[in-house]
JSON list of C-alpha atoms in Angstrom, two decimals:
[
{"chain": "A", "resi": 1, "resn": "UNK", "atom": "CA", "xyz": [-41.79, -38.81, -38.86]},
{"chain": "A", "resi": 2, "resn": "UNK", "atom": "CA", "xyz": [-41.80, -35.23, -40.10]},
{"chain": "A", "resi": 3, "resn": "UNK", "atom": "CA", "xyz": [-38.90, -34.25, -42.29]},
{"chain": "A", "resi": 4, "resn": "UNK", "atom": "CA", "xyz": [-39.26, -30.68, -41.12]},
{"chain": "A", "resi": 5, "resn": "UNK", "atom": "CA", "xyz": [-37.31, -29.21, -44.00]},
{"chain": "A", "resi": 6, "resn": "UNK", "atom": "CA", "xyz": [-37.64, -25.50, -44.08]},
{"chain": "A", "resi": 7, "resn": "UNK", "atom": "CA", "xyz": [-35.14, -24.64, -46.73]},
{"chain": "A", "resi": 8, "resn": "UNK", "atom": "CA", "xyz": [-31.95, -22.82, -46.02]},
{"chain": "A", "resi": 9, "resn": "UNK", "atom": "CA", "xyz": [-33.86, -20.61, -43.61]},
{"chain": "A", "resi": 10, "resn": "UNK", "atom": "CA", "xyz": [-34.01, -23.52, -41.29]},
{"chain": "A", "resi": 11, "resn": "UNK", "atom": "CA", "xyz": [-30.38, -24.13, -41.18]},
{"chain": "A", "resi": 12, "resn": "UNK", "atom": "CA", "xyz": [-30.24, -20.61, -40.52]},
{"chain": "A", "resi": 13, "resn": "UNK", "atom": "CA", "xyz": [-32.04, -21.64, -37.49]},
{"chain": "A", "resi": 14, "resn": "UNK", "atom": "CA", "xyz": [-29.23, -23.02, -35.69]},
{"chain": "A", "resi": 15, "resn": "UNK", "atom": "CA", "xyz": [-26.62, -21.02, -35.72]},
{"chain": "A", "resi": 16, "resn": "UNK", "atom": "CA", "xyz": [-21.10, -19.35, -35.35]},
{"chain": "A", "resi": 17, "resn": "UNK", "atom": "CA", "xyz": [-18.61, -17.11, -34.20]},
{"chain": "A", "resi": 18, "resn": "UNK", "atom": "CA", "xyz": [-15.11, -15.74, -34.25]},
{"chain": "A", "resi": 19, "resn": "UNK", "atom": "CA", "xyz": [-13.16, -15.89, -31.04]},
{"chain": "A", "resi": 20, "resn": "UNK", "atom": "CA", "xyz": [-10.27, -13.58, -31.62]},
{"chain": "A", "resi": 21, "resn": "UNK", "atom": "CA", "xyz": [-7.24, -14.38, -29.55]},
{"chain": "A", "resi": 22, "resn": "UNK", "atom": "CA", "xyz": [-5.70, -11.36, -27.90]},
{"chain": "A", "resi": 23, "resn": "UNK", "atom": "CA", "xyz": [-2.39, -10.33, -29.44]},
{"chain": "A", "resi": 24, "resn": "UNK", "atom": "CA", "xyz": [0.59, -10.73, -27.12]},
{"chain": "A", "resi": 25, "resn": "UNK", "atom": "CA", "xyz": [1.84, -7.65, -25.31]},
{"chain": "A", "resi": 26, "resn": "UNK", "atom": "CA", "xyz": [4.38, -5.88, -27.49]},
{"chain": "A", "resi": 27, "resn": "UNK", "atom": "CA", "xyz": [2.98, -7.28, -30.75]},
{"chain": "A", "resi": 28, "resn": "UNK", "atom": "CA", "xyz": [2.62, -3.81, -32.26]},
{"chain": "A", "resi": 29, "resn": "UNK", "atom": "CA", "xyz": [6.34, -3.24, -31.95]},
{"chain": "A", "resi": 30, "resn": "UNK", "atom": "CA", "xyz": [7.24, -6.70, -33.17]},
{"chain": "A", "resi": 31, "resn": "UNK", "atom": "CA", "xyz": [8.70, -7.63, -29.79]},
{"chain": "A", "resi": 32, "resn": "UNK", "atom": "CA", "xyz": [7.38, -9.80, -26.98]},
{"chain": "A", "resi": 33, "resn": "UNK", "atom": "CA", "xyz": [7.16, -8.15, -23.57]},
{"chain": "A", "resi": 34, "resn": "UNK", "atom": "CA", "xyz": [9.21, -9.75, -20.82]},
{"chain": "A", "resi": 35, "resn": "UNK", "atom": "CA", "xyz": [7.53, -11.32, -17.82]},
{"chain": "A", "resi": 36, "resn": "UNK", "atom": "CA", "xyz": [8.39, -8.33, -15.63]},
{"chain": "A", "resi": 37, "resn": "UNK", "atom": "CA", "xyz": [7.00, -5.90, -18.20]},
{"chain": "A", "resi": 38, "resn": "UNK", "atom": "CA", "xyz": [3.79, -7.88, -18.43]},
{"chain": "A", "resi": 39, "resn": "UNK", "atom": "CA", "xyz": [3.45, -8.02, -14.64]},
{"chain": "A", "resi": 40, "resn": "UNK", "atom": "CA", "xyz": [4.01, -4.27, -14.45]},
{"chain": "A", "resi": 41, "resn": "UNK", "atom": "CA", "xyz": [1.31, -3.61, -17.03]},
{"chain": "A", "resi": 42, "resn": "UNK", "atom": "CA", "xyz": [-1.09, -5.91, -15.20]},
{"chain": "A", "resi": 43, "resn": "UNK", "atom": "CA", "xyz": [-0.41, -4.04, -11.97]},
{"chain": "A", "resi": 44, "resn": "UNK", "atom": "CA", "xyz": [-1.18, -0.75, -13.71]},
{"chain": "A", "resi": 45, "resn": "UNK", "atom": "CA", "xyz": [-4.53, -2.11, -14.88]},
{"chain": "A", "resi": 46, "resn": "UNK", "atom": "CA", "xyz": [-5.63, -3.08, -11.36]},
{"chain": "A", "resi": 47, "resn": "UNK", "atom": "CA", "xyz": [-8.52, -0.92, -10.31]},
{"chain": "A", "resi": 48, "resn": "UNK", "atom": "CA", "xyz": [-8.86, 0.71, -13.72]},
{"chain": "A", "resi": 49, "resn": "UNK", "atom": "CA", "xyz": [-12.39, 1.32, -15.02]},
{"chain": "A", "resi": 50, "resn": "UNK", "atom": "CA", "xyz": [-12.51, -0.63, -18.29]},
{"chain": "A", "resi": 51, "resn": "UNK", "atom": "CA", "xyz": [-16.19, 0.20, -18.89]},
{"chain": "A", "resi": 52, "resn": "UNK", "atom": "CA", "xyz": [-15.60, 3.82, -19.88]},
{"chain": "A", "resi": 53, "resn": "UNK", "atom": "CA", "xyz": [-17.70, 4.99, -16.96]},
{"chain": "A", "resi": 54, "resn": "UNK", "atom": "CA", "xyz": [-20.79, 3.10, -18.13]},
{"chain": "A", "resi": 55, "resn": "UNK", "atom": "CA", "xyz": [-23.07, 1.62, -15.49]},
{"chain": "A", "resi": 56, "resn": "UNK", "atom": "CA", "xyz": [-22.22, -2.10, -15.54]},
{"chain": "A", "resi": 57, "resn": "UNK", "atom": "CA", "xyz": [-25.86, -3.00, -15.02]},
{"chain": "A", "resi": 58, "resn": "UNK", "atom": "CA", "xyz": [-26.70, -1.13, -18.24]},
{"chain": "A", "resi": 59, "resn": "UNK", "atom": "CA", "xyz": [-24.14, -2.94, -20.39]},
{"chain": "A", "resi": 60, "resn": "UNK", "atom": "CA", "xyz": [-25.92, -5.22, -22.92]},
{"chain": "A", "resi": 61, "resn": "UNK", "atom": "CA", "xyz": [-25.88, -8.94, -22.20]},
{"chain": "A", "resi": 62, "resn": "UNK", "atom": "CA", "xyz": [-26.00, -11.49, -25.03]},
{"chain": "A", "resi": 63, "resn": "UNK", "atom": "CA", "xyz": [-28.27, -14.46, -24.19]},
{"chain": "A", "resi": 64, "resn": "UNK", "atom": "CA", "xyz": [-26.37, -17.78, -24.01]},
{"chain": "A", "resi": 65, "resn": "UNK", "atom": "CA", "xyz": [-27.60, -20.74, -26.06]},
{"chain": "A", "resi": 66, "resn": "UNK", "atom": "CA", "xyz": [-27.43, -24.42, -25.05]},
{"chain": "A", "resi": 67, "resn": "UNK", "atom": "CA", "xyz": [-25.84, -27.08, -27.23]},
{"chain": "A", "resi": 68, "resn": "UNK", "atom": "CA", "xyz": [-23.65, -30.19, -27.29]},
{"chain": "A", "resi": 69, "resn": "UNK", "atom": "CA", "xyz": [-19.98, -30.80, -28.13]},
{"chain": "A", "resi": 70, "resn": "UNK", "atom": "CA", "xyz": [-17.81, -33.86, -27.52]},
{"chain": "A", "resi": 71, "resn": "UNK", "atom": "CA", "xyz": [-20.64, -35.50, -25.57]},
{"chain": "A", "resi": 72, "resn": "UNK", "atom": "CA", "xyz": [-21.01, -32.66, -23.08]},
{"chain": "A", "resi": 73, "resn": "UNK", "atom": "CA", "xyz": [-23.26, -29.63, -22.49]},
{"chain": "A", "resi": 74, "resn": "UNK", "atom": "CA", "xyz": [-21.91, -26.33, -23.81]},
{"chain": "A", "resi": 75, "resn": "UNK", "atom": "CA", "xyz": [-23.13, -22.74, -24.11]},
{"chain": "A", "resi": 76, "resn": "UNK", "atom": "CA", "xyz": [-22.47, -20.34, -26.95]},
{"chain": "A", "resi": 77, "resn": "UNK", "atom": "CA", "xyz": [-23.72, -17.10, -28.50]},
{"chain": "A", "resi": 78, "resn": "UNK", "atom": "CA", "xyz": [-24.58, -15.92, -32.03]},
{"chain": "A", "resi": 79, "resn": "UNK", "atom": "CA", "xyz": [-22.75, -12.70, -32.87]},
{"chain": "A", "resi": 80, "resn": "UNK", "atom": "CA", "xyz": [-23.09, -12.39, -36.67]},
{"chain": "A", "resi": 81, "resn": "UNK", "atom": "CA", "xyz": [-24.54, -14.38, -39.59]},
{"chain": "A", "resi": 82, "resn": "UNK", "atom": "CA", "xyz": [-23.92, -14.32, -43.34]},
{"chain": "A", "resi": 83, "resn": "UNK", "atom": "CA", "xyz": [-27.61, -14.68, -44.23]},
{"chain": "A", "resi": 84, "resn": "UNK", "atom": "CA", "xyz": [-30.33, -12.09, -43.60]},
{"chain": "A", "resi": 85, "resn": "UNK", "atom": "CA", "xyz": [-33.13, -14.59, -42.95]},
{"chain": "A", "resi": 86, "resn": "UNK", "atom": "CA", "xyz": [-31.00, -16.53, -40.51]},
{"chain": "A", "resi": 87, "resn": "UNK", "atom": "CA", "xyz": [-29.89, -13.38, -38.74]},
{"chain": "A", "resi": 88, "resn": "UNK", "atom": "CA", "xyz": [-33.53, -12.34, -38.38]},
{"chain": "A", "resi": 89, "resn": "UNK", "atom": "CA", "xyz": [-34.50, -15.79, -37.14]},
{"chain": "A", "resi": 90, "resn": "UNK", "atom": "CA", "xyz": [-31.74, -15.79, -34.51]},
{"chain": "A", "resi": 91, "resn": "UNK", "atom": "CA", "xyz": [-32.59, -12.25, -33.49]},
{"chain": "A", "resi": 92, "resn": "UNK", "atom": "CA", "xyz": [-36.23, -13.19, -32.91]},
{"chain": "A", "resi": 93, "resn": "UNK", "atom": "CA", "xyz": [-35.28, -16.44, -31.18]},
{"chain": "A", "resi": 94, "resn": "UNK", "atom": "CA", "xyz": [-32.91, -14.86, -28.65]},
{"chain": "A", "resi": 95, "resn": "UNK", "atom": "CA", "xyz": [-34.28, -11.32, -28.40]},
{"chain": "A", "resi": 96, "resn": "UNK", "atom": "CA", "xyz": [-30.82, -9.95, -29.16]},
{"chain": "A", "resi": 97, "resn": "UNK", "atom": "CA", "xyz": [-29.75, -8.39, -32.50]},
{"chain": "A", "resi": 98, "resn": "UNK", "atom": "CA", "xyz": [-27.61, -10.56, -34.78]},
{"chain": "A", "resi": 99, "resn": "UNK", "atom": "CA", "xyz": [-25.95, -8.36, -37.45]},
{"chain": "A", "resi": 100, "resn": "UNK", "atom": "CA", "xyz": [-25.68, -9.57, -41.06]},
{"chain": "A", "resi": 101, "resn": "UNK", "atom": "CA", "xyz": [-22.13, -9.94, -42.42]},
{"chain": "A", "resi": 102, "resn": "UNK", "atom": "CA", "xyz": [-22.40, -11.38, -45.98]},
{"chain": "A", "resi": 103, "resn": "UNK", "atom": "CA", "xyz": [-18.62, -11.71, -46.32]},
{"chain": "A", "resi": 104, "resn": "UNK", "atom": "CA", "xyz": [-18.65, -14.55, -43.78]},
{"chain": "A", "resi": 105, "resn": "UNK", "atom": "CA", "xyz": [-19.98, -16.77, -46.58]},
{"chain": "A", "resi": 106, "resn": "UNK", "atom": "CA", "xyz": [-16.78, -16.10, -48.56]},
{"chain": "A", "resi": 107, "resn": "UNK", "atom": "CA", "xyz": [-14.55, -17.76, -45.97]},
{"chain": "A", "resi": 108, "resn": "UNK", "atom": "CA", "xyz": [-12.98, -20.96, -47.41]},
{"chain": "A", "resi": 109, "resn": "UNK", "atom": "CA", "xyz": [-14.70, -24.12, -46.20]},
{"chain": "A", "resi": 110, "resn": "UNK", "atom": "CA", "xyz": [-11.41, -25.43, -44.84]},
{"chain": "A", "resi": 111, "resn": "UNK", "atom": "CA", "xyz": [-11.33, -22.61, -42.29]},
{"chain": "A", "resi": 112, "resn": "UNK", "atom": "CA", "xyz": [-14.84, -23.30, -40.99]},
{"chain": "A", "resi": 113, "resn": "UNK", "atom": "CA", "xyz": [-16.09, -25.67, -38.32]},
{"chain": "A", "resi": 114, "resn": "UNK", "atom": "CA", "xyz": [-19.60, -27.19, -38.42]},
{"chain": "A", "resi": 115, "resn": "UNK", "atom": "CA", "xyz": [-22.74, -26.84, -36.35]},
{"chain": "A", "resi": 116, "resn": "UNK", "atom": "CA", "xyz": [-25.40, -29.50, -36.89]},
{"chain": "A", "resi": 117, "resn": "UNK", "atom": "CA", "xyz": [-28.96, -28.18, -36.77]},
{"chain": "A", "resi": 118, "resn": "UNK", "atom": "CA", "xyz": [-31.75, -30.76, -36.63]},
{"chain": "A", "resi": 119, "resn": "UNK", "atom": "CA", "xyz": [-34.81, -30.34, -38.84]},
{"chain": "A", "resi": 120, "resn": "UNK", "atom": "CA", "xyz": [-36.65, -33.36, -37.41]},
{"chain": "A", "resi": 121, "resn": "UNK", "atom": "CA", "xyz": [-36.29, -36.08, -34.79]},
{"chain": "A", "resi": 122, "resn": "UNK", "atom": "CA", "xyz": [-36.45, -35.87, -31.01]},
{"chain": "A", "resi": 123, "resn": "UNK", "atom": "CA", "xyz": [-38.23, -32.97, -29.29]},
{"chain": "A", "resi": 124, "resn": "UNK", "atom": "CA", "xyz": [-36.80, -33.07, -25.74]},
{"chain": "A", "resi": 125, "resn": "UNK", "atom": "CA", "xyz": [-38.57, -31.59, -22.72]},
{"chain": "A", "resi": 126, "resn": "UNK", "atom": "CA", "xyz": [-35.59, -29.35, -22.00]},
{"chain": "A", "resi": 127, "resn": "UNK", "atom": "CA", "xyz": [-33.63, -27.02, -24.31]},
{"chain": "A", "resi": 128, "resn": "UNK", "atom": "CA", "xyz": [-34.23, -27.38, -28.04]},
{"chain": "A", "resi": 129, "resn": "UNK", "atom": "CA", "xyz": [-32.59, -26.17, -31.21]},
{"chain": "A", "resi": 130, "resn": "UNK", "atom": "CA", "xyz": [-33.93, -23.28, -33.30]},
{"chain": "A", "resi": 131, "resn": "UNK", "atom": "CA", "xyz": [-36.21, -25.59, -35.30]},
{"chain": "A", "resi": 132, "resn": "UNK", "atom": "CA", "xyz": [-37.85, -27.15, -32.26]},
{"chain": "A", "resi": 133, "resn": "UNK", "atom": "CA", "xyz": [-35.85, -30.36, -32.18]},
{"chain": "A", "resi": 134, "resn": "UNK", "atom": "CA", "xyz": [-32.75, -31.42, -30.26]},
{"chain": "A", "resi": 135, "resn": "UNK", "atom": "CA", "xyz": [-30.08, -28.80, -29.42]},
{"chain": "A", "resi": 136, "resn": "UNK", "atom": "CA", "xyz": [-27.35, -28.05, -31.95]},
{"chain": "A", "resi": 137, "resn": "UNK", "atom": "CA", "xyz": [-24.23, -30.23, -32.05]},
{"chain": "A", "resi": 138, "resn": "UNK", "atom": "CA", "xyz": [-20.75, -28.75, -32.61]},
{"chain": "A", "resi": 139, "resn": "UNK", "atom": "CA", "xyz": [-17.48, -30.18, -33.83]},
{"chain": "A", "resi": 140, "resn": "UNK", "atom": "CA", "xyz": [-14.08, -28.61, -33.02]},
{"chain": "A", "resi": 141, "resn": "UNK", "atom": "CA", "xyz": [-15.08, -27.12, -29.63]},
{"chain": "A", "resi": 142, "resn": "UNK", "atom": "CA", "xyz": [-13.19, -24.48, -27.70]},
{"chain": "A", "resi": 143, "resn": "UNK", "atom": "CA", "xyz": [-10.20, -26.09, -26.04]},
{"chain": "A", "resi": 144, "resn": "UNK", "atom": "CA", "xyz": [-9.37, -28.09, -29.18]},
{"chain": "A", "resi": 145, "resn": "UNK", "atom": "CA", "xyz": [-6.32, -27.08, -31.22]},
{"chain": "A", "resi": 146, "resn": "UNK", "atom": "CA", "xyz": [-8.47, -26.57, -34.33]},
{"chain": "A", "resi": 147, "resn": "UNK", "atom": "CA", "xyz": [-11.24, -24.60, -32.59]},
{"chain": "A", "resi": 148, "resn": "UNK", "atom": "CA", "xyz": [-12.85, -21.79, -34.52]},
{"chain": "A", "resi": 149, "resn": "UNK", "atom": "CA", "xyz": [-16.10, -19.94, -33.73]},
{"chain": "A", "resi": 150, "resn": "UNK", "atom": "CA", "xyz": [-16.90, -19.55, -37.45]},
{"chain": "A", "resi": 151, "resn": "UNK", "atom": "CA", "xyz": [-19.29, -22.33, -38.44]},
{"chain": "A", "resi": 152, "resn": "UNK", "atom": "CA", "xyz": [-21.26, -23.44, -41.45]},
{"chain": "A", "resi": 153, "resn": "UNK", "atom": "CA", "xyz": [-24.78, -24.57, -40.62]},
{"chain": "A", "resi": 154, "resn": "UNK", "atom": "CA", "xyz": [-25.20, -28.23, -41.52]},
{"chain": "A", "resi": 155, "resn": "UNK", "atom": "CA", "xyz": [-28.83, -29.38, -41.70]},
{"chain": "A", "resi": 156, "resn": "UNK", "atom": "CA", "xyz": [-29.48, -32.79, -40.15]},
{"chain": "A", "resi": 157, "resn": "UNK", "atom": "CA", "xyz": [-32.51, -34.94, -41.06]},
{"chain": "A", "resi": 158, "resn": "UNK", "atom": "CA", "xyz": [-33.36, -38.38, -39.73]},
{"chain": "A", "resi": 159, "resn": "UNK", "atom": "CA", "xyz": [-34.21, -40.76, -42.57]},
{"chain": "A", "resi": 160, "resn": "UNK", "atom": "CA", "xyz": [-37.47, -42.73, -42.70]},
{"chain": "A", "resi": 161, "resn": "UNK", "atom": "CA", "xyz": [-37.10, -46.01, -40.84]},
{"chain": "A", "resi": 162, "resn": "UNK", "atom": "CA", "xyz": [-34.31, -44.72, -38.60]},
{"chain": "A", "resi": 163, "resn": "UNK", "atom": "CA", "xyz": [-34.51, -44.45, -34.82]},
{"chain": "A", "resi": 164, "resn": "UNK", "atom": "CA", "xyz": [-34.21, -40.75, -33.91]},
{"chain": "A", "resi": 165, "resn": "UNK", "atom": "CA", "xyz": [-32.36, -40.06, -30.68]},
{"chain": "A", "resi": 166, "resn": "UNK", "atom": "CA", "xyz": [-30.50, -37.18, -29.08]},
{"chain": "A", "resi": 167, "resn": "UNK", "atom": "CA", "xyz": [-26.94, -36.97, -30.38]},
{"chain": "A", "resi": 168, "resn": "UNK", "atom": "CA", "xyz": [-24.35, -35.16, -28.27]},
{"chain": "A", "resi": 169, "resn": "UNK", "atom": "CA", "xyz": [-21.18, -35.18, -30.35]},
{"chain": "A", "resi": 170, "resn": "UNK", "atom": "CA", "xyz": [-20.01, -34.70, -33.92]},
{"chain": "A", "resi": 171, "resn": "UNK", "atom": "CA", "xyz": [-18.71, -38.29, -33.86]},
{"chain": "A", "resi": 172, "resn": "UNK", "atom": "CA", "xyz": [-22.23, -39.56, -33.12]},
{"chain": "A", "resi": 173, "resn": "UNK", "atom": "CA", "xyz": [-23.63, -37.42, -35.92]},
{"chain": "A", "resi": 174, "resn": "UNK", "atom": "CA", "xyz": [-21.06, -38.69, -38.40]},
{"chain": "A", "resi": 175, "resn": "UNK", "atom": "CA", "xyz": [-21.65, -42.31, -37.36]},
{"chain": "A", "resi": 176, "resn": "UNK", "atom": "CA", "xyz": [-25.41, -41.95, -37.81]},
{"chain": "A", "resi": 177, "resn": "UNK", "atom": "CA", "xyz": [-24.79, -40.45, -41.25]},
{"chain": "A", "resi": 178, "resn": "UNK", "atom": "CA", "xyz": [-22.39, -43.25, -42.22]},
{"chain": "A", "resi": 179, "resn": "UNK", "atom": "CA", "xyz": [-24.99, -45.83, -41.12]},
{"chain": "A", "resi": 180, "resn": "UNK", "atom": "CA", "xyz": [-27.59, -44.25, -43.39]},
{"chain": "A", "resi": 181, "resn": "UNK", "atom": "CA", "xyz": [-29.76, -43.02, -40.53]},
{"chain": "A", "resi": 182, "resn": "UNK", "atom": "CA", "xyz": [-29.05, -39.32, -40.85]},
{"chain": "A", "resi": 183, "resn": "UNK", "atom": "CA", "xyz": [-28.84, -37.08, -43.91]},
{"chain": "A", "resi": 184, "resn": "UNK", "atom": "CA", "xyz": [-26.52, -34.06, -43.63]},
{"chain": "A", "resi": 185, "resn": "UNK", "atom": "CA", "xyz": [-26.79, -31.11, -46.02]},
{"chain": "A", "resi": 186, "resn": "UNK", "atom": "CA", "xyz": [-24.55, -28.06, -46.09]},
{"chain": "A", "resi": 187, "resn": "UNK", "atom": "CA", "xyz": [-26.48, -24.78, -46.05]},
{"chain": "A", "resi": 188, "resn": "UNK", "atom": "CA", "xyz": [-23.71, -22.45, -47.19]},
{"chain": "A", "resi": 189, "resn": "UNK", "atom": "CA", "xyz": [-24.67, -20.17, -44.30]},
{"chain": "A", "resi": 190, "resn": "UNK", "atom": "CA", "xyz": [-21.94, -19.13, -41.87]},
{"chain": "A", "resi": 191, "resn": "UNK", "atom": "CA", "xyz": [-22.54, -17.95, -38.33]},
{"chain": "A", "resi": 192, "resn": "UNK", "atom": "CA", "xyz": [-20.07, -16.62, -35.80]},
{"chain": "A", "resi": 193, "resn": "UNK", "atom": "CA", "xyz": [-20.71, -18.69, -32.66]},
{"chain": "A", "resi": 194, "resn": "UNK", "atom": "CA", "xyz": [-18.13, -18.22, -29.89]},
{"chain": "A", "resi": 195, "resn": "UNK", "atom": "CA", "xyz": [-18.28, -20.69, -26.99]},
{"chain": "A", "resi": 196, "resn": "UNK", "atom": "CA", "xyz": [-18.95, -19.43, -23.47]},
{"chain": "A", "resi": 197, "resn": "UNK", "atom": "CA", "xyz": [-18.56, -22.84, -21.80]},
{"chain": "A", "resi": 198, "resn": "UNK", "atom": "CA", "xyz": [-17.02, -26.00, -23.23]},
{"chain": "A", "resi": 199, "resn": "UNK", "atom": "CA", "xyz": [-15.75, -29.41, -22.12]},
{"chain": "A", "resi": 200, "resn": "UNK", "atom": "CA", "xyz": [-13.24, -28.62, -19.39]},
{"chain": "A", "resi": 201, "resn": "UNK", "atom": "CA", "xyz": [-13.41, -24.84, -19.59]},
{"chain": "A", "resi": 202, "resn": "UNK", "atom": "CA", "xyz": [-15.30, -21.57, -19.66]},
{"chain": "A", "resi": 203, "resn": "UNK", "atom": "CA", "xyz": [-14.71, -17.84, -20.19]}
]
């Protein structure tokens, strides 16, 4: 079995994101709009051109990426990364620019979720992760109370003598690690990876 370790650049391979929740109407004044005020504002927005007159067909589209969370298929995007090599890798992989934001690496670990990127193991016929093995696995998916799109890349390696298989949830990853089958290493690299679809929901 190939250990496929490619240094931190690998982790960079996988890829997390910051889904900013919209502030409630009236937040700038320190007051919450009433239901009637909100309805009125929504009515005013009907038919408004929110694109600034830009041809919708010309608006850039960010390619979605396939992964797993809570045992189900999900899709996400890479918007920014803290590491230059990783940002370049993701840009080349998806054909869409991923800006470098070094300050993402300064975010306290307790505020970050994890994305598990596999450096060896199963190479499925369908979608694969950035390193050519199984798709990335996410904990704390959208829909969960502790969801956050900001994720540290965790590098996953199957140990010699283990039985590599496709894992589809963070629980499965943690169990394999606890059983001595999988070795998990933090990369220190943070990626902003907002979900587009998740178990029970989508944008």
